[in-house]
Short mmCIF file of C-alpha atoms and ligand atoms in Angstrom, two decimals:
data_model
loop_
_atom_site.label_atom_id
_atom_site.label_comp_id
_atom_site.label_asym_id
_atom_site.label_seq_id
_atom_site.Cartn_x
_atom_site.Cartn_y
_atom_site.Cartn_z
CA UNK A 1 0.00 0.00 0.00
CA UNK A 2 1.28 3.14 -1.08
CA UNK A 3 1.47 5.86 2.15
CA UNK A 4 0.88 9.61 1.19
CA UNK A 5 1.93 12.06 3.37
CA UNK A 6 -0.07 14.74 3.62
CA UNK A 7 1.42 16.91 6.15
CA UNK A 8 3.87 18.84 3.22
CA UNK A 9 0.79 19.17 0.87
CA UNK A 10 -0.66 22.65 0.53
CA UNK A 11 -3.25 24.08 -1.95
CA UNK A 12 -3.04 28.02 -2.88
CA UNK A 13 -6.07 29.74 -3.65
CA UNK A 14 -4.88 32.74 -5.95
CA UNK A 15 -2.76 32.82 -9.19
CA UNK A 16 -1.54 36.03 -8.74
CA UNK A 17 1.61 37.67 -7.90
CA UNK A 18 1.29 37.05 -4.34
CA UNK A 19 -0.52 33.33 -4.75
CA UNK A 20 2.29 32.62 -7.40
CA UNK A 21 5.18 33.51 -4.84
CA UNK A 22 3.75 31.69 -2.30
CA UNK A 23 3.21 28.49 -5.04
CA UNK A 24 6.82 28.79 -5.90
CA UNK A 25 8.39 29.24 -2.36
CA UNK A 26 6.95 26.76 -1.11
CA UNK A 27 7.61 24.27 -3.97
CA UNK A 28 11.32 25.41 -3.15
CA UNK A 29 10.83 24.16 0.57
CA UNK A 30 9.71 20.41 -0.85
CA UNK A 31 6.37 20.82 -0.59
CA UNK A 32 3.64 19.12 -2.88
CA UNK A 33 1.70 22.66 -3.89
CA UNK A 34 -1.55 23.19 -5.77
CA UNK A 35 -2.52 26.62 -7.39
CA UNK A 36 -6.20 27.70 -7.93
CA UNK A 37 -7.83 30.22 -9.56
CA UNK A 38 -10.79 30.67 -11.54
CA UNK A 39 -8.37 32.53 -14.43
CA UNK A 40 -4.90 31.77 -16.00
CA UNK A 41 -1.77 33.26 -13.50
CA UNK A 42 -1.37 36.80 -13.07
CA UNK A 43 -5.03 37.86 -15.27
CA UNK A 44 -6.67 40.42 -12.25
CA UNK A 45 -4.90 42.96 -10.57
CA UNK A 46 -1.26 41.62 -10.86
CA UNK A 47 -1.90 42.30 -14.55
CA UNK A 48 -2.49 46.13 -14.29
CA UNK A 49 -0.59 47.87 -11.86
CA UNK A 50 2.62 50.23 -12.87
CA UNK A 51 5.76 47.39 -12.36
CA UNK A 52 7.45 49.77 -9.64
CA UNK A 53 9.64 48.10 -6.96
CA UNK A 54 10.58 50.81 -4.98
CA UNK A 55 12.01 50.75 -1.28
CA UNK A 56 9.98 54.38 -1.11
CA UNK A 57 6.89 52.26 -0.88
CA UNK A 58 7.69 51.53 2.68
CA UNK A 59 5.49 54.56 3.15
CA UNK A 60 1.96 53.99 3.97
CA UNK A 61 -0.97 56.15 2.37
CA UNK A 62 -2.40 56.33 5.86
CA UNK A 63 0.22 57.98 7.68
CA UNK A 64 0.63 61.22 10.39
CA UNK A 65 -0.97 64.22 8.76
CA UNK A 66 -3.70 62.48 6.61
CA UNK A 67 -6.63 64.00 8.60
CA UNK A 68 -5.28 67.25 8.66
CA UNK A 69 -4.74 66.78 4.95
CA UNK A 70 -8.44 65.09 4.32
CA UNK A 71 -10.71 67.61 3.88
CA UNK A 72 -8.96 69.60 1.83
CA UNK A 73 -8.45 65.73 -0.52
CA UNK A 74 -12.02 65.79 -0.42
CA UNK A 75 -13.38 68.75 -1.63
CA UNK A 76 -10.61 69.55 -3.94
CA UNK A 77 -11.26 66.42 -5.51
CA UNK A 78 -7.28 65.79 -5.49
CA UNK A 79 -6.78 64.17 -8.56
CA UNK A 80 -4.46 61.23 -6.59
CA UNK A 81 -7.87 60.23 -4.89
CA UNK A 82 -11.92 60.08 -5.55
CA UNK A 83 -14.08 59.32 -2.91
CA UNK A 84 -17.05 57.77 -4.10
CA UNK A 85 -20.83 57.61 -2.52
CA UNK A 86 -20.16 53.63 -2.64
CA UNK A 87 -17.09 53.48 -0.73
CA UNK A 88 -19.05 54.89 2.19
CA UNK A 89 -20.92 51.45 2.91
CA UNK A 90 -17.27 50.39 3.98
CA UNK A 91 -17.60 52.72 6.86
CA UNK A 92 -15.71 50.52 9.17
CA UNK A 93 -12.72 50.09 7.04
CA UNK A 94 -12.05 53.69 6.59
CA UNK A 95 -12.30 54.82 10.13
CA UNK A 96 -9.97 52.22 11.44
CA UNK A 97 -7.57 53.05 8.27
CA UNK A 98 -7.74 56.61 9.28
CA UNK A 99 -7.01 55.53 13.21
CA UNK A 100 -3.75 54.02 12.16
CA UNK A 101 -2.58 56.98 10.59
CA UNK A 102 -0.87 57.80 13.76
CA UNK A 103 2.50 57.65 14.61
CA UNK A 104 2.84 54.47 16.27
CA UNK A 105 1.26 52.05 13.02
CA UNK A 106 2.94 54.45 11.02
CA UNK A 107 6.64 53.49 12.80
CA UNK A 108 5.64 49.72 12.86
CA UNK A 109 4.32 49.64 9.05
CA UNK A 110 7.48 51.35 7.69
CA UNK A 111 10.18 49.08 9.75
CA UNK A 112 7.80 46.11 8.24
CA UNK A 113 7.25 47.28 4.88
CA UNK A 114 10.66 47.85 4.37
CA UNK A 115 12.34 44.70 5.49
CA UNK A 116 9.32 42.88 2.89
CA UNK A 117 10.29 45.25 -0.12
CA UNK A 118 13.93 44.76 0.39
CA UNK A 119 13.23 40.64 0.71
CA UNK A 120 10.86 40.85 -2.82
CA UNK A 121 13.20 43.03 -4.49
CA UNK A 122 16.12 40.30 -4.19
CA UNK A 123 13.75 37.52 -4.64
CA UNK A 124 12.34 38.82 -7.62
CA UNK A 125 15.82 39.16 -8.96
CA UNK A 126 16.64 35.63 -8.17
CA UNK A 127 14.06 34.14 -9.45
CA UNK A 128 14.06 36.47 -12.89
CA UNK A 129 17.31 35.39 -12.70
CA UNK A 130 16.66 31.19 -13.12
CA UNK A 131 13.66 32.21 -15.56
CA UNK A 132 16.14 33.86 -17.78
CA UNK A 133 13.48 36.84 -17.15
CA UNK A 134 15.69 39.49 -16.32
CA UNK A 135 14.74 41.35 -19.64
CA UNK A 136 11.50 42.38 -18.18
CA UNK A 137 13.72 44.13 -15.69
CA UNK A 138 14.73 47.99 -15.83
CA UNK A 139 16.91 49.12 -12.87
CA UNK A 140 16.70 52.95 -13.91
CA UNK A 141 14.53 53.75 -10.35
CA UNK A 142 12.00 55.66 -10.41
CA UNK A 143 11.42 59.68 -10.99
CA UNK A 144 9.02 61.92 -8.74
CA UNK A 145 8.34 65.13 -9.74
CA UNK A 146 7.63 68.50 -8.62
CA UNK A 147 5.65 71.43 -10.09
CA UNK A 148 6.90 74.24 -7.96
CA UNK A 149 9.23 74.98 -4.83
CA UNK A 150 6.21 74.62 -2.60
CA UNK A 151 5.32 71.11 -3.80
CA UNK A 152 8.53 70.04 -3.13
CA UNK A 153 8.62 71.63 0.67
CA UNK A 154 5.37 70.00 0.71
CA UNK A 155 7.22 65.94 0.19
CA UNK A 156 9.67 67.29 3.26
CA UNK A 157 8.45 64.59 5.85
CA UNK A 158 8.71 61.78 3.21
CA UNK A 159 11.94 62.73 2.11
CA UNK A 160 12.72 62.66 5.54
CA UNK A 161 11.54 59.29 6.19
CA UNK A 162 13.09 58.13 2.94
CA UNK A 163 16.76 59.59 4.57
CA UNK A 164 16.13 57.86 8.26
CA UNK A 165 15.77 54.60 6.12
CA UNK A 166 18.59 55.10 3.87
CA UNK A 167 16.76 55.12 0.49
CA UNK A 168 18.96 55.85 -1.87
CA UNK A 169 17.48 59.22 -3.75
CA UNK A 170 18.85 62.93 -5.09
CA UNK A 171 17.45 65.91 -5.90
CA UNK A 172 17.40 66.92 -9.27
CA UNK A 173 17.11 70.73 -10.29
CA UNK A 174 15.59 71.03 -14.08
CA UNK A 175 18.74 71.02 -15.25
CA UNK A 176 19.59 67.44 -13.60
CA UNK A 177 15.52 66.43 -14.50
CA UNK A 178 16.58 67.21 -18.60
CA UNK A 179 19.73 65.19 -18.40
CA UNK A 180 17.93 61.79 -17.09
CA UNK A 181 14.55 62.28 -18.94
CA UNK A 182 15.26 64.67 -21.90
CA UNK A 183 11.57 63.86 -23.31
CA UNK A 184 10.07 65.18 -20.47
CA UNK A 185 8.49 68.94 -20.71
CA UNK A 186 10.48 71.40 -18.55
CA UNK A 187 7.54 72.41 -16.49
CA UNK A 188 9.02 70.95 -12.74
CA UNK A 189 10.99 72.69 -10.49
CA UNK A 190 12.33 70.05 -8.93
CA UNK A 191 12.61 66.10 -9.40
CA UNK A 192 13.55 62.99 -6.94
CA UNK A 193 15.27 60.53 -7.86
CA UNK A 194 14.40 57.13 -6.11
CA UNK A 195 17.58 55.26 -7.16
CA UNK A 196 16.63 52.38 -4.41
CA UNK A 197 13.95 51.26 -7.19
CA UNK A 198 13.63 48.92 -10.36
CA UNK A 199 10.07 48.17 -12.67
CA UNK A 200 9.04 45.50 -14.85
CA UNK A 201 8.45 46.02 -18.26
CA UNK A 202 5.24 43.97 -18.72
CA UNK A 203 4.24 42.53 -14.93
CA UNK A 204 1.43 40.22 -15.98
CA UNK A 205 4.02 38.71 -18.31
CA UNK A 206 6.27 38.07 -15.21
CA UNK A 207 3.70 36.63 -13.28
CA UNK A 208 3.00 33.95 -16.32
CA UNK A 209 7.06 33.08 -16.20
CA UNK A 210 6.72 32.59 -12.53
CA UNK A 211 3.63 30.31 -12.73
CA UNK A 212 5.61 28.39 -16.23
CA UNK A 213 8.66 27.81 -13.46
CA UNK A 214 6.30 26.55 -10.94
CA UNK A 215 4.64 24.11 -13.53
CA UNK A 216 7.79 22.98 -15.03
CA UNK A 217 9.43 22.18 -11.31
CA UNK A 218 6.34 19.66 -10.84
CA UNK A 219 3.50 22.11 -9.31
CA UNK A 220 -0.22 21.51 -10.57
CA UNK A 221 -2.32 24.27 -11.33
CA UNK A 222 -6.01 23.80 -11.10
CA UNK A 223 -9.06 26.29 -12.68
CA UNK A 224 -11.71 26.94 -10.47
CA UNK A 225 -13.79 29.40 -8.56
CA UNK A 226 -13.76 29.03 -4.85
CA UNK A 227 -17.21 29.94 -2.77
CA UNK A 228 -16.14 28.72 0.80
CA UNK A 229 -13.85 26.88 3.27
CA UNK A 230 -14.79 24.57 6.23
CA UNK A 231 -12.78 22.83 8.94
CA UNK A 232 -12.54 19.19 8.76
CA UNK A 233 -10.22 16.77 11.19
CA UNK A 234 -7.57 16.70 8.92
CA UNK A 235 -7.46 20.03 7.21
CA UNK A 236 -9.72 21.93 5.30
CA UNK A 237 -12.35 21.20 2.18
CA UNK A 238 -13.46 23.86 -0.06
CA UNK A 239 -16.52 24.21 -2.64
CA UNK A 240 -16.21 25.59 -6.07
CA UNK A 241 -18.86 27.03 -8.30
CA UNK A 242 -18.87 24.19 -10.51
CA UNK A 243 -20.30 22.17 -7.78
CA UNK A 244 -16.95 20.19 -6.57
CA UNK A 245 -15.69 19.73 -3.35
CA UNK A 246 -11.83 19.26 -2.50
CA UNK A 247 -9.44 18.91 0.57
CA UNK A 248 -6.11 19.55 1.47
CA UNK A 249 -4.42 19.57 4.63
CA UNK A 250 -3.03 23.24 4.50
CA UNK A 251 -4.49 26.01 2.06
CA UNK A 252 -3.02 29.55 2.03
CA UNK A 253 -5.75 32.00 0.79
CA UNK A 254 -4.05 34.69 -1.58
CA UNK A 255 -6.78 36.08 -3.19
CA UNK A 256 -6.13 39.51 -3.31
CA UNK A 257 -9.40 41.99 -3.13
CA UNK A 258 -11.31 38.62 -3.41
CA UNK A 259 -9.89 37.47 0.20
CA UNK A 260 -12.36 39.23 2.48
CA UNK A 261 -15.47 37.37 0.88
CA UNK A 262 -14.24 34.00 0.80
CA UNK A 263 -13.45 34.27 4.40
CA UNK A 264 -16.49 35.99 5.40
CA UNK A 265 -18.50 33.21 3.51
CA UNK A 266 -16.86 30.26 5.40
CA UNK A 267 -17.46 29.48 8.88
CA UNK A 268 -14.01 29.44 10.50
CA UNK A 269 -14.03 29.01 14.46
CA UNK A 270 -11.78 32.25 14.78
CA UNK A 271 -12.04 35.61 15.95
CA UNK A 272 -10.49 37.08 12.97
CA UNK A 273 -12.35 40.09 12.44
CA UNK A 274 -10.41 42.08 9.41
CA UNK A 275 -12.09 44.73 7.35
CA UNK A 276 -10.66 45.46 3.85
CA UNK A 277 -10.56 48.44 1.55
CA UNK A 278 -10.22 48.61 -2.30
CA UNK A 279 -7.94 51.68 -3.66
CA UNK A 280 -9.16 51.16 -7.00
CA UNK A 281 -6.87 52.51 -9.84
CA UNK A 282 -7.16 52.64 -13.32
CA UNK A 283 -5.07 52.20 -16.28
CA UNK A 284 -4.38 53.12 -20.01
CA UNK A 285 -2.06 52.41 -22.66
CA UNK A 286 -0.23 54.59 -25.13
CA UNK A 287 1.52 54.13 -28.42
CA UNK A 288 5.29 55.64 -27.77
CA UNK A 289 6.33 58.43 -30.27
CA UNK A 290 9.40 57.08 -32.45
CA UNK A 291 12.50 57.97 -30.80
CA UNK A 292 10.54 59.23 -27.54
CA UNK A 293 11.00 57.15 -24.57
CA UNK A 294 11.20 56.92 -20.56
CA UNK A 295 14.42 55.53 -19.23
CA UNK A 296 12.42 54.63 -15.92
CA UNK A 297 8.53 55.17 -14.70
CA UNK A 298 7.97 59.08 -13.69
CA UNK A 299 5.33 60.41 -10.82
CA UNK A 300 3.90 63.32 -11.79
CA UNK A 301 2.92 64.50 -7.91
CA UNK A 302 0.35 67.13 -9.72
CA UNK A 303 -1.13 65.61 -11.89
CA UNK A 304 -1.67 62.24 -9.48
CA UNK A 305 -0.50 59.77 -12.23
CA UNK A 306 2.35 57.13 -13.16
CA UNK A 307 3.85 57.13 -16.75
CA UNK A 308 5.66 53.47 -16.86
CA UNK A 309 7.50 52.50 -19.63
CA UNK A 310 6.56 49.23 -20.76
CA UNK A 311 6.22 46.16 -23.46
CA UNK A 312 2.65 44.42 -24.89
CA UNK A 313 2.78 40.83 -24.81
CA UNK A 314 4.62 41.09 -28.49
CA UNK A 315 7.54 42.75 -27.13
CA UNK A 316 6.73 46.39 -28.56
CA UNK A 317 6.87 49.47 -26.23
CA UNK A 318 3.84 51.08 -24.44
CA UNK A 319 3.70 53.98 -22.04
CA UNK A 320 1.31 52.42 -19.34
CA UNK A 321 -0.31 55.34 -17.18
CA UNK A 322 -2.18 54.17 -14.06
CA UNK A 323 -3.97 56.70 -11.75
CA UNK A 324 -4.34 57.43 -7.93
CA UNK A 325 -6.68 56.22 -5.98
CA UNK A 326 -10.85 55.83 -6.39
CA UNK A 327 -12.40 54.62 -3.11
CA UNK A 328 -15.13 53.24 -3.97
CA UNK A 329 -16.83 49.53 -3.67
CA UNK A 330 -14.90 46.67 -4.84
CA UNK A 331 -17.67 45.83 -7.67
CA UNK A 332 -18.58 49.72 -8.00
CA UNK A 333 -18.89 50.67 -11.82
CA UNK A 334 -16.43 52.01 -13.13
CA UNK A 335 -16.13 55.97 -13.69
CA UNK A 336 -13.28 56.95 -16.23
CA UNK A 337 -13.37 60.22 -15.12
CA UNK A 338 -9.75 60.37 -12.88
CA UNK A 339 -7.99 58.45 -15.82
CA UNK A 340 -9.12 61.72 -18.04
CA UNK A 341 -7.95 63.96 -15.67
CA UNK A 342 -4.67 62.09 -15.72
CA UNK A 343 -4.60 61.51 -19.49
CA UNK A 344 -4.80 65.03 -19.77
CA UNK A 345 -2.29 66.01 -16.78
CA UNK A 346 0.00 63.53 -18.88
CA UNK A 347 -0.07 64.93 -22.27
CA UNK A 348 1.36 68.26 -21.25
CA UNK A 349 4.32 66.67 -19.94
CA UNK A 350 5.47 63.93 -22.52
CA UNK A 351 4.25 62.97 -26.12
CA UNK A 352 2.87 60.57 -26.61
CA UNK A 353 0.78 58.75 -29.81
CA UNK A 354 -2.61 57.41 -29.55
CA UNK A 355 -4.13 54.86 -27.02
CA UNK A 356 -3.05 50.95 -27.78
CA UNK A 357 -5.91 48.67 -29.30
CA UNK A 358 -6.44 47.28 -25.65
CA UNK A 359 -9.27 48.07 -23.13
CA UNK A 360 -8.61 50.52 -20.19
CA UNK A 361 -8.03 48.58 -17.17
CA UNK A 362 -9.25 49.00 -13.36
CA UNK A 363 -8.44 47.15 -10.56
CA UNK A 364 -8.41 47.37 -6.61
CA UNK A 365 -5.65 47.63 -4.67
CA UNK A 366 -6.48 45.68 -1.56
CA UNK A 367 -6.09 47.49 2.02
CA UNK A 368 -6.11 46.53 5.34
CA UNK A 369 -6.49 49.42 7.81
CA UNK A 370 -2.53 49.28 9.04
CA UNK A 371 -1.46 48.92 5.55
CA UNK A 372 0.07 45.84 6.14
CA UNK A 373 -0.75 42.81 4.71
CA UNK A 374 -1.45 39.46 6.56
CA UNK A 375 0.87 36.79 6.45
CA UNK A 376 0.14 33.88 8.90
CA UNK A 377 -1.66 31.13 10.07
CA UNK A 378 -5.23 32.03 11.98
CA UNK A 379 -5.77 31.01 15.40
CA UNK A 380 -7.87 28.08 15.84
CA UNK A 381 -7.46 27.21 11.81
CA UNK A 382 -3.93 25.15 11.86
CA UNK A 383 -3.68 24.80 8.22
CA UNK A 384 -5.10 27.86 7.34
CA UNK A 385 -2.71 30.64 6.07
CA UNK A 386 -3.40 33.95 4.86
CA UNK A 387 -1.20 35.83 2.58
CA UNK A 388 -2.82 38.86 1.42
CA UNK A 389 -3.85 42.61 1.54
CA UNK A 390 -0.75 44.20 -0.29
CA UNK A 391 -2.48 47.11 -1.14
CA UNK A 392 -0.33 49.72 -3.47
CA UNK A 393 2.59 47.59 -3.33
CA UNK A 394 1.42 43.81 -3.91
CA UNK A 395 3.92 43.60 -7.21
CA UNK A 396 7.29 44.34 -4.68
CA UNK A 397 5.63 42.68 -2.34
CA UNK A 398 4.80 39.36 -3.38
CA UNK A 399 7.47 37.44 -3.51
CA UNK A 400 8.67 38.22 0.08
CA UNK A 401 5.56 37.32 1.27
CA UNK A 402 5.73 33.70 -0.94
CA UNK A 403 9.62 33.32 1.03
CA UNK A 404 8.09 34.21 4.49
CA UNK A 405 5.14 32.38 4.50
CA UNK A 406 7.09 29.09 3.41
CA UNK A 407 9.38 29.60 6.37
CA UNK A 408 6.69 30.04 8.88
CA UNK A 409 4.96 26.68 7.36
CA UNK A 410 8.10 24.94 7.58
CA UNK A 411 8.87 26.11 10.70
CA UNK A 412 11.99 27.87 10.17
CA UNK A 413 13.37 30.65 11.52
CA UNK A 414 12.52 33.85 9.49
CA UNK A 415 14.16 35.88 6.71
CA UNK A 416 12.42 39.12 8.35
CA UNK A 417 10.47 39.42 11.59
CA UNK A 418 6.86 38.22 10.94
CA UNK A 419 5.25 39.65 13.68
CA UNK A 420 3.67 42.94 12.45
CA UNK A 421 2.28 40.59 9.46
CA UNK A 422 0.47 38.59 11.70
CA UNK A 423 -3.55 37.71 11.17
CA UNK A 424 -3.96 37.97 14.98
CA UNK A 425 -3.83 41.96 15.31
CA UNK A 426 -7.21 41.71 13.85
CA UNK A 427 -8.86 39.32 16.10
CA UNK A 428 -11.06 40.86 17.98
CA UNK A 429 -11.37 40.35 22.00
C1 FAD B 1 -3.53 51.09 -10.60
C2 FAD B 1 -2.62 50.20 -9.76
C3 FAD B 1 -1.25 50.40 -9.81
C4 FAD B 1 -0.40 49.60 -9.04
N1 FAD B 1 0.95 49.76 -9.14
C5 FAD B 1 1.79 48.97 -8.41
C6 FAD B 1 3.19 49.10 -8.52
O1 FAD B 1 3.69 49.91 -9.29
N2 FAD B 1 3.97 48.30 -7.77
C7 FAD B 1 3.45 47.38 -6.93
O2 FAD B 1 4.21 46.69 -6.23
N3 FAD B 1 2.11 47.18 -6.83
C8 FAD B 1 1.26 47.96 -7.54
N4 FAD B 1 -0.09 47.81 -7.43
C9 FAD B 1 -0.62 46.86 -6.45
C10 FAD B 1 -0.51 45.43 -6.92
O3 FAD B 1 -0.93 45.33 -8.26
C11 FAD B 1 -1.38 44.52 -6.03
O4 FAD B 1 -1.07 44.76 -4.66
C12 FAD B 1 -1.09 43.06 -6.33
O5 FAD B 1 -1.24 42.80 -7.70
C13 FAD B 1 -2.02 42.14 -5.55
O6 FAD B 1 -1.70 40.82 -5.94
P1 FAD B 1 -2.56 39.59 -5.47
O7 FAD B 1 -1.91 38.36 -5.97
O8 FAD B 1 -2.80 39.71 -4.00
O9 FAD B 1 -3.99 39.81 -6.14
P2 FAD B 1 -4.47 39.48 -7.64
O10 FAD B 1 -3.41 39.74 -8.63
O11 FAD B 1 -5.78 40.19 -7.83
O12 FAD B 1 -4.72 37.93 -7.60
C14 FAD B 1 -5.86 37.36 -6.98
C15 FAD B 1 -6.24 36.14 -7.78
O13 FAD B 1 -7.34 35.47 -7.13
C16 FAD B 1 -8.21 34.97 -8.13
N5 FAD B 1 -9.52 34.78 -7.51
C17 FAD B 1 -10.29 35.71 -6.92
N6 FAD B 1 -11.40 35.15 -6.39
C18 FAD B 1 -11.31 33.83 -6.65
C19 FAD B 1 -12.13 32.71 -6.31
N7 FAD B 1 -13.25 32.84 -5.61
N8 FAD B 1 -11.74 31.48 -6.71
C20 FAD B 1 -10.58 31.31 -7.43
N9 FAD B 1 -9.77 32.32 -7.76
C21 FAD B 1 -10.13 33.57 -7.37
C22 FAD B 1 -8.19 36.02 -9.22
O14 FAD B 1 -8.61 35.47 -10.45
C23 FAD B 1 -6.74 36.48 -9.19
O15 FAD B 1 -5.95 35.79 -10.13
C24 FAD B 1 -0.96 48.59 -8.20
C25 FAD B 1 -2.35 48.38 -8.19
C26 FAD B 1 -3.17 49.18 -8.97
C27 FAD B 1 -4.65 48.91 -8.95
#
């Protein structure tokens, strides 16, 4: 009789970035690892998003100074954020996010964030590295820029922030902002270079490589749409909308924005009591002008929008442009309204031809109120691991979390402290 041993067998429920690190990881570790989703690898939000990896993302959007700064946000309507009438049934979510804009999260997330950015950073290397991938890999940094002397004495306490954690950055005068981007429009007084930074030329392209390793080093990948999890003796079933039910004896849920609601539709004997936002953010693509090009992705602070240099699925350049943030409900309609305000922003600053053949894009980035996401096992679930809520920063994220969540399931001592990742902070008493 053949004996299986369960006890290194693990399903992942998510194919994106994060569920894809976590796949891969833990393959790395020996175990037997199954991916689900109801799509191909890397098709929802991992798709859409700007390719920065930047250790200035340790910064939080909730952080000391947003309330002041709120009510002016709202009724400017800043174009880096929307609130929208829908977003308002999430009541809970944005109180407690605007609670942990204090000090204290604010020291915790950073120290936390940090250590995970610098752990995906060289992970993603690595592993772009044994994919042969490392063409989809622009180590330029990134470019921030400034309108007028006041905007820029306006970034002082992240600048500040940036120095305390040794980012490496300089300040560019127009003169210095023409010699790195010569296409750009001389209409900023002042730029910042994030040198600690790199971007990916096409993520959702990355995140397909990544999944192709993982299936070519043994790992199954399995389409299907999850509804719910329940306990059982030995580990945990799930049921699918096409009427199946499956087991395994550990299951990591990485479902991005989808998370919340397959936790809140199982019955899990836990206290975990986490409320998620969606910073939704939009997208859309631009033919490049011959001979006109980005050497790395540019923030244009005024006009609230990301210009990233990129490649279609053919190889050919882009200019990807994704905007700030819409609160708003995760399935709210979508309102193209920001991405004109940005399209328009963006025009004055670099030429650009007309849009690509392809859709605009939205997608939510997903937020829990410290800005951290959860990586860990919940209390009373043993076999139950959570690895997600990466909100603006999932893509230089996700393959930290993959490497610490395949410690903490092997039971190894940790790459980075896990402890301000941990699901139990939002179990309530
Ligand atoms: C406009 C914008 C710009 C961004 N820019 C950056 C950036 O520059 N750098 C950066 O690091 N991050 C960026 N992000 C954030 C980043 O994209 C996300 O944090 C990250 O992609 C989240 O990855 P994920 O794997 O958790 O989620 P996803 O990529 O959404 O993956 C979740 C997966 O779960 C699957 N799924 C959902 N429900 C079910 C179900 N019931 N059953 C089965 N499968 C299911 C989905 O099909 C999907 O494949 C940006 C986001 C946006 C919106």
């Amino acid at each position: 009789m053949n004996f299986i041993d369960t006890s290194r067998q693990v399903t992942v429920l998510g194919g994106g970035i994060v569920g894809v690190s976590c796949s891969l990881a833990l393959q790395s570790k020996g175990w037997r690892v199954t991916m689900v989703d109801r799509l191909d690898p890397g098709q929802e939000t991992s798709a859409g998003n700007a390719g920065v990896l930047s250790r200035s993302s340790l910064l939080p959007f909730n952080r000391p100074g947003l309330g002041m700064a709120l009510p002016s946000m709202l009724l400017k309507s800043s174009p880096g954020f929307r609130l929208r009438a829908s977003a308002l049934d999430n009541w809970p979510w944005m109180l407690k996010f605007l609670w942990h804009a204090r000090r204290s999260t604010f020291d915790q997330t950073t120290m936390a964030l940090d250590a995970l950015i610098q752990l995906s950073v060289n992970t993603h290397k690595v592993w772009m590295d044994q994919a042969q991938a490392k063409n989809l890999l622009l180590e330029n940094g990134w470019l921030w820029l400034y309108q007028n002397p006041a905007a820029f004495e306006a970034s002082a306490f992240v600048r500040e922030v940036l120095q305390e954690f040794s980012v490496a950055n300089e300040v560019l005068s127009p003169h210095g902002l023409h010699d790195l981007e010569p296409h750009v429009a001389p209409h900023f007084s002042h730029g910042l270079w994030i040198k600690d930074a790199v971007s990916v030329l096409n993520p959702q392209a990355l995140v397909k490589i990544y999944a192709q390793q993982f299936l070519n080093a043994g790992g199954v990948i399995e389409h299907a749409e999850v509804t719910a999890l329940s306990q059982q003796l030995t580990g945990w079933q799930w049921q699918t909308v096409q009427g199946q039910t499956q087991w395994a004896s550990n299951v990591v849920v990485a479902l991005g924005p989808w998370s919340g609601r397959l936790l809140a539709a199982s019955r899990l004997p836990s206290r975990f009591n986490m409320t998620m936002g969606f910073e939704r953010g939009y997208h859309r693509q631009f033919k490049p002008v011959e001979g006109v090009h980005l050497r790395r992705p540019i923030y244009d602070m005024a006009g609230a929008y990301v210009l990233s240099p990129m490649q279609n699925e053919g190889g050919d350049p882009v200019m990807r442009m994704t905007t700030g943030v819409e609160l708003a409900a995760h399935d709210a309609k979508a309102n193209w309204e920001q991405l004109e305000a940005a399209e328009n922003a963006a025009r004055k600053i670099f030429p650009m031809k007309e849009t690509v053949a392809e859709a605009d894009w939205l997608g939510s980035r997903p937020t829990l109120p410290d800005s951290r996401p959860v990586i860990g096992e919940l209390t009373n679930c043993p076999g139950l691991w959570l690895a997600f809520g990466h909100q603006h920063i999932g893509f230089s994220t996700g393959p930290g979390t993959g490497v610490l969540l395949a410690e903490l399931m092997s039971s190894e001592s940790t790459s980075i402290d896990a402890q301000a990742f941990r699901p139990e902070r939002f179990e309530s008493t």
